[in-house]
Coordinates of C-alpha atoms and ligand atoms in Angstrom, one line a residue:
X1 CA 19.8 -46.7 16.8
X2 CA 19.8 -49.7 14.1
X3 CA 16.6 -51.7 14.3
X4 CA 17.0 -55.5 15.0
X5 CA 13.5 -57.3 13.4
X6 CA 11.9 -60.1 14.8
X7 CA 12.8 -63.3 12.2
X8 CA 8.9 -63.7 13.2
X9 CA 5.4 -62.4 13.4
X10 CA 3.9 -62.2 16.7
X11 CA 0.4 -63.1 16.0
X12 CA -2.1 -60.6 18.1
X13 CA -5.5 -60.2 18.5
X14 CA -7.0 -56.4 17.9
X15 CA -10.4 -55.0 19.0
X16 CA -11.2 -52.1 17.8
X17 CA -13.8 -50.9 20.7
X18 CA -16.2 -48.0 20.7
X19 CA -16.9 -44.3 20.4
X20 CA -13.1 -43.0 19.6
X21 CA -11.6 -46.5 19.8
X22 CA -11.1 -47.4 16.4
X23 CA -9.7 -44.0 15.7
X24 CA -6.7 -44.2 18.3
X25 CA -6.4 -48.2 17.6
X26 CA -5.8 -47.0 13.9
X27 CA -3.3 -44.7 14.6
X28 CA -1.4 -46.8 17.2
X29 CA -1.2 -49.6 15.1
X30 CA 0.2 -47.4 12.1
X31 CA 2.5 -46.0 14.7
X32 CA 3.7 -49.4 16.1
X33 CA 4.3 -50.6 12.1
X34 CA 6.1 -48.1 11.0
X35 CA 8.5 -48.5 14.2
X36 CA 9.2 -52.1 12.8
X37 CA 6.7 -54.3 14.8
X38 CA 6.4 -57.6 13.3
X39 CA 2.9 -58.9 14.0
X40 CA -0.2 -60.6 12.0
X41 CA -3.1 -59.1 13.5
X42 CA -6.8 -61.4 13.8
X43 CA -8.9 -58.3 14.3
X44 CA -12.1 -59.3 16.6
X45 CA -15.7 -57.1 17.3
X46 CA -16.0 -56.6 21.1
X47 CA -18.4 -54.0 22.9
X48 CA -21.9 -51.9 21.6
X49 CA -22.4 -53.7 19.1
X50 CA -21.7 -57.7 20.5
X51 CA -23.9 -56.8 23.6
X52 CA -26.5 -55.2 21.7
X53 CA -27.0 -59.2 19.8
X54 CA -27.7 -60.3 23.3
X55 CA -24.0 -61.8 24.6
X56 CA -24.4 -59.9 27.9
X57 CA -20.4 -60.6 28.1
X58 CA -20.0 -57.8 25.1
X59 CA -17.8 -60.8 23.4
X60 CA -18.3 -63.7 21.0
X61 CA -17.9 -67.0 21.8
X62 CA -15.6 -67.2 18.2
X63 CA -13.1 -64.4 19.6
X64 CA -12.3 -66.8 22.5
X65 CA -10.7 -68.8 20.3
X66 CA -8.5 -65.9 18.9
X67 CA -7.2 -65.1 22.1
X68 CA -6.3 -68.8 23.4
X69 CA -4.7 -68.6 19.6
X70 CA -2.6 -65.6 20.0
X71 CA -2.5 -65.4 23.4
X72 CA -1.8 -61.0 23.3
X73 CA -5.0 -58.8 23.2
X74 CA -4.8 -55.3 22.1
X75 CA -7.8 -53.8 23.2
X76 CA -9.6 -50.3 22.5
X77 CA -11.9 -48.7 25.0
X78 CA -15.7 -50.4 24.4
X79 CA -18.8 -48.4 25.9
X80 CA -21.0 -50.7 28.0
X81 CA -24.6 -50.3 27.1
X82 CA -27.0 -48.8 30.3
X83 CA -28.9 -50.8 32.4
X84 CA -29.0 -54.2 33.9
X85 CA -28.3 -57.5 32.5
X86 CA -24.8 -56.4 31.3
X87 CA -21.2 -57.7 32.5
X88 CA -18.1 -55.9 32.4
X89 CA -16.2 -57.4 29.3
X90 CA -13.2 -56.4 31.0
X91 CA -13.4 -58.4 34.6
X92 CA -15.0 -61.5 32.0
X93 CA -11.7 -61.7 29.8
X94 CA -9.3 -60.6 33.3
X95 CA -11.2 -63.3 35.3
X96 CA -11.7 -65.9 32.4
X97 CA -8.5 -65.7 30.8
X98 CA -6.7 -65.9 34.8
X99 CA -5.0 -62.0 34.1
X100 CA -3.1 -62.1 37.3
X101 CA -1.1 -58.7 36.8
X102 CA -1.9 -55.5 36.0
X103 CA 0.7 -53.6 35.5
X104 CA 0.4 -49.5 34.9
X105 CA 3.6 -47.4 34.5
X106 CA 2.5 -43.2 35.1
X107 CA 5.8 -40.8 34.4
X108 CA 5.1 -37.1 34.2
X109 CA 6.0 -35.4 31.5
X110 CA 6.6 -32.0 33.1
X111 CA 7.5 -29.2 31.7
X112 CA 5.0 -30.7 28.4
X113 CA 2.0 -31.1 30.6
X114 CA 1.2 -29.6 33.5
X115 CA 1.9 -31.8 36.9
X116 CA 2.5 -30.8 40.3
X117 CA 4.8 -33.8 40.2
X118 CA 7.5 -32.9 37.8
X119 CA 10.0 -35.9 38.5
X120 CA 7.4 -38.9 39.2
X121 CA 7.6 -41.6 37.4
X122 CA 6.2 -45.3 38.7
X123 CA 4.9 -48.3 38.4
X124 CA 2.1 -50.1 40.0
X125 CA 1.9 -53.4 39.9
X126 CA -1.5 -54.7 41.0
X127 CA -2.9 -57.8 42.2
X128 CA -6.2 -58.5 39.8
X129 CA -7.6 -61.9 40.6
X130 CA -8.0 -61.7 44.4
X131 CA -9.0 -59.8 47.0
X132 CA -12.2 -58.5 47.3
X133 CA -12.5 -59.0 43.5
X134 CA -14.2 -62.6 43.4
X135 CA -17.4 -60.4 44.8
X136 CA -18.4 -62.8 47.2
X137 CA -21.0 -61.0 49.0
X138 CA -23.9 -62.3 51.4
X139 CA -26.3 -59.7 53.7
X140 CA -26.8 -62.0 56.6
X141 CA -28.9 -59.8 58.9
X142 CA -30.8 -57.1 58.4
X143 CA -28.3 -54.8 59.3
X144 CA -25.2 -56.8 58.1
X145 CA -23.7 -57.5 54.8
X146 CA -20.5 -58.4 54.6
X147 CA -18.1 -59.3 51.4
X148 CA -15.2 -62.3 51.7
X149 CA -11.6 -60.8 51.3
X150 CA -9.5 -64.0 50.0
X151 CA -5.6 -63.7 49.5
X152 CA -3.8 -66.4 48.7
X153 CA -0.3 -67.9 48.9
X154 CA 0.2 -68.8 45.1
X155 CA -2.0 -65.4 44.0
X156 CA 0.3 -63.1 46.2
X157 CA 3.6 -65.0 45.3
X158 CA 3.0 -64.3 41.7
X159 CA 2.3 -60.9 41.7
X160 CA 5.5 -60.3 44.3
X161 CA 7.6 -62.0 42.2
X162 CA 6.0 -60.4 38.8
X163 CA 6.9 -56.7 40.8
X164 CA 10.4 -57.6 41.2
X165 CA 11.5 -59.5 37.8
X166 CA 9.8 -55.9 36.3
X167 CA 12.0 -54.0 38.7
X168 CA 15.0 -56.3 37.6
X169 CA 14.7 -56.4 33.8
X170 CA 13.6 -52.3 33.7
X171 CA 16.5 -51.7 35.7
X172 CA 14.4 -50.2 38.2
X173 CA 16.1 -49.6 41.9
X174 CA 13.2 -50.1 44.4
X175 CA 10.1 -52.1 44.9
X176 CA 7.6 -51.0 47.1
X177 CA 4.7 -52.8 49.2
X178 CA 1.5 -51.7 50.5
X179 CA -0.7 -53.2 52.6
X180 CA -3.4 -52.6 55.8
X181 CA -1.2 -55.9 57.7
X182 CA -1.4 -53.8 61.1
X183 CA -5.6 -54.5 60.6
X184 CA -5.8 -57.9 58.3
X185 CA -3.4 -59.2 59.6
X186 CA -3.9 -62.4 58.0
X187 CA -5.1 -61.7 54.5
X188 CA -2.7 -58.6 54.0
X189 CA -0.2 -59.9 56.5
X190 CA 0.2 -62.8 53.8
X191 CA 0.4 -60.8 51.4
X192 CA 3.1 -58.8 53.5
X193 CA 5.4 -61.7 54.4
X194 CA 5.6 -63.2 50.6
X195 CA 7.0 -59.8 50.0
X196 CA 9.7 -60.2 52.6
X197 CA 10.4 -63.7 51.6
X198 CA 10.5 -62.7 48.1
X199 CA 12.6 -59.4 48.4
X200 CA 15.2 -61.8 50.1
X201 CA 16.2 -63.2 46.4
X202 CA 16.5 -59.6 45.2
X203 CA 19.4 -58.1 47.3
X204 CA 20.5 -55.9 44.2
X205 CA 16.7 -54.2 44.7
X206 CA 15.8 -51.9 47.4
X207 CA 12.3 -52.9 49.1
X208 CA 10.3 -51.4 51.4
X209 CA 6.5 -51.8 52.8
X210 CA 4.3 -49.2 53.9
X211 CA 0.5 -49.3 55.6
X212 CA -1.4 -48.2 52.7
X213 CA -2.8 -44.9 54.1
X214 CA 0.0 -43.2 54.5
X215 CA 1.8 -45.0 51.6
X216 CA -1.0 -43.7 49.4
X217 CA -0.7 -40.2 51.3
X218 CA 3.0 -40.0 50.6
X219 CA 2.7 -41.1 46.8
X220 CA -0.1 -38.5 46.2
X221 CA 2.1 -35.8 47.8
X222 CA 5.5 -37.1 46.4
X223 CA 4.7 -39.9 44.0
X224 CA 9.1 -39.0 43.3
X225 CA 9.4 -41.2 45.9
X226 CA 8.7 -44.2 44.6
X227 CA 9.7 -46.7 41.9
X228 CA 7.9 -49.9 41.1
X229 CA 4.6 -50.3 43.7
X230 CA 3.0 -54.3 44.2
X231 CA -0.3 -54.2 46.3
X232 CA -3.6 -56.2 46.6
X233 CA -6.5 -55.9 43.9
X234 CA -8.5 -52.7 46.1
X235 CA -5.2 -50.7 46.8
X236 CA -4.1 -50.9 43.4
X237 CA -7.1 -50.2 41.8
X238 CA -8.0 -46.9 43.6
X239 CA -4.4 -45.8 43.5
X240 CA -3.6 -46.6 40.2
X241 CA -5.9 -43.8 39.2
X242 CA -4.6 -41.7 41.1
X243 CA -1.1 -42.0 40.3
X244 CA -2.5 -41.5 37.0
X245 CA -4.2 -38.6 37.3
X246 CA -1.4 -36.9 39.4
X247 CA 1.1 -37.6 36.2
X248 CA -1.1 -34.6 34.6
X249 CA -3.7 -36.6 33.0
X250 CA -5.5 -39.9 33.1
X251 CA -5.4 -39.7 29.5
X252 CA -2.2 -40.7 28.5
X253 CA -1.5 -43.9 30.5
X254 CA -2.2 -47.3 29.2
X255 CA -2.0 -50.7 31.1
X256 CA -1.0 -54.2 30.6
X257 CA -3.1 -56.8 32.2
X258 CA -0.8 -60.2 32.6
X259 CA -1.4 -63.9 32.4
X260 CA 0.2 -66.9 32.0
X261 CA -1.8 -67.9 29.1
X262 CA -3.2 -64.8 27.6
X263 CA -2.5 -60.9 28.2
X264 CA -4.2 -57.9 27.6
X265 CA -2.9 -54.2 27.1
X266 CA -5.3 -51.1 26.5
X267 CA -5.4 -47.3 27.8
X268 CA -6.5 -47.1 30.7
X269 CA -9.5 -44.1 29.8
X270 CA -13.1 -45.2 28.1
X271 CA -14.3 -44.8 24.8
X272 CA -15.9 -41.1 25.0
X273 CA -18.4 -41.3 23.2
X274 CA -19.0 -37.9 22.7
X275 CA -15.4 -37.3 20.7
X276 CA -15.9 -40.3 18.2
X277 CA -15.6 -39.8 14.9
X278 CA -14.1 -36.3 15.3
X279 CA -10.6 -36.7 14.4
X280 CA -10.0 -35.3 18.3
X281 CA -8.9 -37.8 20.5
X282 CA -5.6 -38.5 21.5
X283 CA -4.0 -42.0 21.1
X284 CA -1.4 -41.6 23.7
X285 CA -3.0 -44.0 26.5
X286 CA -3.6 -46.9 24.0
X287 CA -0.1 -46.6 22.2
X288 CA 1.7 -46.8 26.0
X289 CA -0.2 -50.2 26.2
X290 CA 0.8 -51.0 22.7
X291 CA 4.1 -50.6 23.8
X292 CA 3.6 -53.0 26.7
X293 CA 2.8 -55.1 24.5
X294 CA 6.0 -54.7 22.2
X295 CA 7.9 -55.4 25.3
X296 CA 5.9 -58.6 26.7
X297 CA 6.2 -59.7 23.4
X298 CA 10.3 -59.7 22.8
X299 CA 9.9 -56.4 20.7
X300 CA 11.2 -53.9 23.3
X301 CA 13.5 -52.0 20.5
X302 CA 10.5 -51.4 18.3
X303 CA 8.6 -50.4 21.8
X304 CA 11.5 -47.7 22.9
X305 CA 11.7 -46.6 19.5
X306 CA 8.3 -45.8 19.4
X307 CA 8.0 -44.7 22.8
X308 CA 11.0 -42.0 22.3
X309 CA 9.7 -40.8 19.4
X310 CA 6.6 -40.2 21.4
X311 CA 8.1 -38.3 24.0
X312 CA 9.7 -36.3 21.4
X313 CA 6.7 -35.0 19.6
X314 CA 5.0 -34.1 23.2
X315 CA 8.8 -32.2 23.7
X316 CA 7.7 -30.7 19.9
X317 CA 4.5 -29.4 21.2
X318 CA 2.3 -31.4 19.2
X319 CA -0.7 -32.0 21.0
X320 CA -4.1 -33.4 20.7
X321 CA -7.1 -31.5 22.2
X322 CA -6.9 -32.6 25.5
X323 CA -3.3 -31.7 26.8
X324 CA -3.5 -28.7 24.3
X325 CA -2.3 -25.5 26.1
X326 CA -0.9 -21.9 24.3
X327 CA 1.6 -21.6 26.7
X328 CA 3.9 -24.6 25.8
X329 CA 2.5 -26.1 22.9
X330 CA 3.2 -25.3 19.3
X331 CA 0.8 -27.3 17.2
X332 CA -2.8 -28.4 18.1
X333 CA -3.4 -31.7 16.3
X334 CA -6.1 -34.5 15.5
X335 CA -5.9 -38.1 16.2
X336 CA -4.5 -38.8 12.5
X337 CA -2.1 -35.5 12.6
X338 CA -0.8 -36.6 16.0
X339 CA 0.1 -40.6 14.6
X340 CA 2.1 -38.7 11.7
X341 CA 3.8 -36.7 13.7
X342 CA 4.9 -39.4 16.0
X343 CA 6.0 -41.3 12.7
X344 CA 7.8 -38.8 11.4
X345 CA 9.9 -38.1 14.6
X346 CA 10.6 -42.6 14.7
X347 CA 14.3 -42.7 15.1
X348 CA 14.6 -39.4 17.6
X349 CA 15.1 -39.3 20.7
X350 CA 13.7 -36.6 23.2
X351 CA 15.9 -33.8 24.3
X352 CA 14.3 -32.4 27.8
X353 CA 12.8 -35.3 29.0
X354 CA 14.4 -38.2 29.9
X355 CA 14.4 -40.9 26.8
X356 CA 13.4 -44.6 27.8
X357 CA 15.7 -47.7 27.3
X358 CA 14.6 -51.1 27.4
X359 CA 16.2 -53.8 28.3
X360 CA 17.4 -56.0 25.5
X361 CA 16.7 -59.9 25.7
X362 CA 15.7 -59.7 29.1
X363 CA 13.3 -62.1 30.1
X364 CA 11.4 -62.4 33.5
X365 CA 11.3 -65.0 35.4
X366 CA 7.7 -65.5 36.3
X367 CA 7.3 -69.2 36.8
X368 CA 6.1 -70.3 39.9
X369 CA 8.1 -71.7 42.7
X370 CA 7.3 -75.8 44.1
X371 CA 4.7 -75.4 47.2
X372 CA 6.7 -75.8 50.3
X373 CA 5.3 -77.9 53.0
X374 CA 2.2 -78.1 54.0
X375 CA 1.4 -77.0 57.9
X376 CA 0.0 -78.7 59.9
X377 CA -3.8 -77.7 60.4
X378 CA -5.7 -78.6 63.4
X379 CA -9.2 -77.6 64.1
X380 CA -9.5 -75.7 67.6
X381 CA -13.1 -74.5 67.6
X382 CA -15.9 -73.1 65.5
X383 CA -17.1 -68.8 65.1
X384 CA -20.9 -69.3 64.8
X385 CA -22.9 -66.3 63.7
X386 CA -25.9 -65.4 64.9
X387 CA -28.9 -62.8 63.6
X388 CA -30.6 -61.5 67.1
X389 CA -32.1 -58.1 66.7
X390 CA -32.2 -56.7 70.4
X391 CA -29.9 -59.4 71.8
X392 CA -28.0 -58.3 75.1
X393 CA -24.4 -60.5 75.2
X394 CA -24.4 -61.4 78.9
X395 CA -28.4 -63.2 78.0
X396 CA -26.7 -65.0 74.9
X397 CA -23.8 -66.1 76.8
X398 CA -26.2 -67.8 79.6
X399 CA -28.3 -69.5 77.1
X400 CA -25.4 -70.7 75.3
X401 CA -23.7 -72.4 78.7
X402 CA -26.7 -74.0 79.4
X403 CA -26.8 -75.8 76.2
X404 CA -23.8 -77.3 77.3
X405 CA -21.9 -79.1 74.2
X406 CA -19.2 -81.6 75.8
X407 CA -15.7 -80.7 74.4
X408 CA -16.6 -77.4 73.3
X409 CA -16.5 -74.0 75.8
X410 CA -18.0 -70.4 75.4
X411 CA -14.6 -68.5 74.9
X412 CA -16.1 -64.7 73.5
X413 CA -18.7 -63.5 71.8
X414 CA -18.4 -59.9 69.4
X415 CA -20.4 -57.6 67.6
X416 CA -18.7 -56.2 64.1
X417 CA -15.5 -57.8 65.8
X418 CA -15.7 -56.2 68.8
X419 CA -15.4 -58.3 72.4
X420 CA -19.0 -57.9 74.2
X421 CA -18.2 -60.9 76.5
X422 CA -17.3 -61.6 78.6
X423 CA -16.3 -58.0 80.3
X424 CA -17.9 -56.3 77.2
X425 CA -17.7 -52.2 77.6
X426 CA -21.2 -50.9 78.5
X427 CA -20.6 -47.7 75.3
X428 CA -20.2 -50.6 72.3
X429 CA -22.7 -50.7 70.3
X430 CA -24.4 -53.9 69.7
X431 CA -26.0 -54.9 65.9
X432 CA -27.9 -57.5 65.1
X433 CA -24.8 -59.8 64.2
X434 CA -22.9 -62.0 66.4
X435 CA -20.4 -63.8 66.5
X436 CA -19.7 -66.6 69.1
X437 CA -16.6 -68.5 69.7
X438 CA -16.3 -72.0 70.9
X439 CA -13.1 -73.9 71.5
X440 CA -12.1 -77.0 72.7
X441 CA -9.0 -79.6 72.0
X442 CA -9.7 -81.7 70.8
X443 CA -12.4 -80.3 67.6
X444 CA -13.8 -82.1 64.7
X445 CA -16.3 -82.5 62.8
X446 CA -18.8 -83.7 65.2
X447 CA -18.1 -81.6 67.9
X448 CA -18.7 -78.3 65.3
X449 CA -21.7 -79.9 64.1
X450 CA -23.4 -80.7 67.8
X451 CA -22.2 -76.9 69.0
X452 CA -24.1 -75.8 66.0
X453 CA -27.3 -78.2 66.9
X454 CA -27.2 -77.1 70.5
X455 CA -27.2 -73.4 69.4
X456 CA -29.9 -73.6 67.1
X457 CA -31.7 -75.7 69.5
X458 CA -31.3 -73.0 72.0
X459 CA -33.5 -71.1 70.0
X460 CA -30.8 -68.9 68.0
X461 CA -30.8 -68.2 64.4
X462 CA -27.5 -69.3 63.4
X463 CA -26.3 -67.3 59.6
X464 CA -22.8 -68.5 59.2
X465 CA -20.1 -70.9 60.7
X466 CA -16.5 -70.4 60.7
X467 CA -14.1 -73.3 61.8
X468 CA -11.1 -72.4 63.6
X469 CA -7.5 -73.7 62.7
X470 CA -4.2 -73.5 63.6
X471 CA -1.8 -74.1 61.3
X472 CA 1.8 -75.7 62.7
X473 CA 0.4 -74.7 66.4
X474 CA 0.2 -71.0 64.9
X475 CA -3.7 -69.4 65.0
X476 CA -5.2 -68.8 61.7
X477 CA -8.0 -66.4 62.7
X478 CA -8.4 -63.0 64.0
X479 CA -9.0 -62.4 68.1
X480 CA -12.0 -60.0 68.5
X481 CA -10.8 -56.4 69.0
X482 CA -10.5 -56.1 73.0
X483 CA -10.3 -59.9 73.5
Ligands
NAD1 P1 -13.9 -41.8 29.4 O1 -12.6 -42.2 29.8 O2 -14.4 -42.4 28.1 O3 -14.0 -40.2 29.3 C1 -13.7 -39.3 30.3 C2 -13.3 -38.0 29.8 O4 -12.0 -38.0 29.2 C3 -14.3 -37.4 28.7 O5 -14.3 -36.0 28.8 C4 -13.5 -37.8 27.4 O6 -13.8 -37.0 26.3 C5 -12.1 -37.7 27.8 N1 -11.2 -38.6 27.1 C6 -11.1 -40.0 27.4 N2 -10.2 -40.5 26.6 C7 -9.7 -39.5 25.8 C8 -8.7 -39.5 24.7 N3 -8.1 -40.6 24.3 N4 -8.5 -38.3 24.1 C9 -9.1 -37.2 24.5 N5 -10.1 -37.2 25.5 C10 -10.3 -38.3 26.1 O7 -14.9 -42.2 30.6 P2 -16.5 -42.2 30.6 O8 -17.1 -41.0 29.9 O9 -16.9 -42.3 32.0 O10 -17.0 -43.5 29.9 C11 -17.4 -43.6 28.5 C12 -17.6 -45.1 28.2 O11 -16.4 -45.8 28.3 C13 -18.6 -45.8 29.1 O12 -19.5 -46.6 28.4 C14 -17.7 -46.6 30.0 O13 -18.4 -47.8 30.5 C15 -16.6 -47.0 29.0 N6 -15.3 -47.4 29.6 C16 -14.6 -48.3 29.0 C17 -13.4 -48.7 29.5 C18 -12.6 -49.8 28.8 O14 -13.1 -50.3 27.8 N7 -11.5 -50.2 29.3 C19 -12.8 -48.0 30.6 C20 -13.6 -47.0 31.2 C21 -14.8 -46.7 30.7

């Protein structure tokens, strides 16, 4: 294969972590130069070390400025310090740097390493922003927490349409969707329709959608199945791991985490401490993000000529400590070892397993799509939450019709989103959270604010408020199970 250079240097920014992270950055970035990859590197200091100066981020406010420079991160595993006071440097540069995408490719590479899953190989695609991610939490009672789910149109758009330009410039045949619609059926069932609408301008692509416990059951139990996966922030982050782990080992996948200003690629394992320094650990994970990297970057023949000559040297029986095993490999290697073989074998192609391609001059189209329309939103009636230990529904519902709020009507009050009235079921069991519904057309402002006075005047301790809205005469929140 005859190598086509880049006329230019990608500039990058490098980190080389913790514990065995500046062992396997050293040895994927000699394995990505020798390959041909053209790129000035602005190394930065991230982790142990920038925490332990007191930046509870683990990052300096001067390496900011590298990555708004460069815009690509290649990132070794950091170890973050014990104990309170410290934040996850990851979720800081995902959330700060707007990371939309995370993108993790797991292939077996049976009969090398041992899988039960000798012909998987997938991709999940992973929504990172959203979800429950923004870790808005509140305990409202003393019984009840709860944490905000928020899915949005723009957020899920992106991330359907990131799944299937992957799927189209990979060549990949299928994209798949999970989601829990058949429960949330607003916040996944969003999520759920962009993918239909989107799947529409992908004819050439197969797409499908599964509810996400028995999509996860099927990929665990024949992950062959599948091809390119999108799903919310929780699915994907759970089962990402475990298609990982299923490939044979957690160790040799790496991750890209996309923006449309900055993006990050790493392995997906931590910096294990207790194999630094050794010369053991295997740079397998972080070189499959390098290589994400190659290929976000325009340099996806330097990335498949890398990547084939990796698969080659795990065909050679080369192997590092970890994947080490008499029976089918020939040489056990260090870190250093392991990078020179890899080198050596640049220009090969494997013979068993199945060598990659990449797409030449391919380039997704992520841009987003102009907003349609807005709906039109009309406010029908407020949810107002109530914290009454002991309370009995058909006693609430009494004192709440005597305070009488013109415009507004009792409609249904739940526990945990369950109807209690009217007609409750005698066996439900009641918390100290409620929820009662008032409607009325038509609702504003004033009327939400007197049902709320005439509640609390009623002697109730109100927690939370909800407004209710339908959107283009369609109803934008949930019915309470039973109603
Ligand atoms: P870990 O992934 O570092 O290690 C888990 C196990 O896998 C250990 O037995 C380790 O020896 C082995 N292992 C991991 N990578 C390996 C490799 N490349 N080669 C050979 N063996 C490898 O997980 P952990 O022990 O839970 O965490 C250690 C530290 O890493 C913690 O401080 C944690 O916070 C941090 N961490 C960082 C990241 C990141 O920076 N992205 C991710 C996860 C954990």
């Amino acid at each position: 294969m005859t190598t086509t250079l880049t006329a230019k240097k990608t500039p990058i920014t490098v980190a080389y972590g913790d514990g065995i992270g500046p062992e396997i950055m050293d040895a994927t970035l000699r394995i990505i130069t020798a390959a041909g990859a053209q790129l000035d590197v602005e190394n930065i200091e991230i982790g142990e070390s920038v925490y332990n100066r007191g930046l509870s981020n683990g990052i300096e406010d001067s390496s900011w400025d590298s990555l708004r420079r460069t815009k690509v991160f290649l990132k070794a595993p950091i170890t973050t310090p014990q104990g309170g006071g410290f934040k996850s440097l990851n979720v800081t540069v995902r959330k700060t740097l707007g990371m939309y995408a995370n993108v993790r490719p797991c292939a077996s590479l049976h009969p090398f390493v041992a899988t039960k899953h000798p012909n998987m190989n997938l991709v999940i695609v992973r929504e990172n922003e959203e979800d429950v991610y923004g870790g808005i939490e509140h305990r409202q009672t003393n019984q009840v927490t709860q944490c905000l789910k928020l899915i949005s149109r723009p957020g899920s758009e992106r991330i359907v349409r990131y799944a299937f330009e992957y799927a189209r410039v990979n060549k990949r045949k299928k994209v798949t969707c999970f989601t829990k619609d058949n429960i949330m059926k607003l916040t996944d069932g969003l999520f759920h329709k962009i993918f239909d609408e989107i799947a529409k301008e992908y004819p050439e692509i197969e797409n499908e959608h599964w509810i996400v416990d028995i999509g996860a059951a099927k990929m665990a139990d024949s992950p062959e199945a599948f091809d390119v996966l999108v799903m919310p922030n929780l699915y994907g982050d759970v089962l990402s791991d475990v298609a990982a782990q299923i490939t044979g080992s957690v160790g040799l996948a790496g991750s890209a985490n996309i923006g449309d200003h900055c993006s990050m690629f790493e392995a997906i394992h931590g910096s294990a401490p207790r194999r630094a320094g050794q010369n053991l650990a295997n740079p397998s994970g972080l070189l499959h993000g390098a290589i994400l990297m190659l290929l976000h970057i325009g340099q996806g023949e330097i990335a498949e000529k890398a990547h084939n000559a990796w698969l080659r040297t795990i065909e050679d029986g080369v192997h590092t400590y970890d994947i080490y095993k008499e029976a089918v490999s020939r040489r056990k290697v260090g870190t250093r070892e392991f990078a020179d073989a890899v080198i050596e074998r640049l220009g090969q192609r494997p013979q068993t397993l199945a060598p990659v391609e990449y797409a030449k001059g391919e380039q997704m189209d992520i841009a987003a799509r102009a907003e349609g329309n807005r709906a039109q939103k009309t406010h029908v009636g407020v949810d107002v939450f109530l914290d009454l230990p002991g309370g009995n529904p058909d006693t609430i519902a009494d004192r709440l019709t005597k305070a009488n709020v013109p415009g507004a009507r009792l409609t249904v009050i739940s526990n945990r989103g369950t109807k209690v009235w009217p007609q409750g079921n005698p066996d439900t069991f009641w918390s100290d959270h409620w929820c009662c519904r008032f409607e009325g057309t038509p609702f504003g402002a004033d009327t939400m604010l007197a049902v709320v006075g005439a509640v609390a005047a009623a002697g109730f301790e109100v927690v939370k408020t909800e407004n209710l809205y339908t959107f283009d005469g369609a109803r934008g929140y949930s019915l309470a199970q039973g109603q």
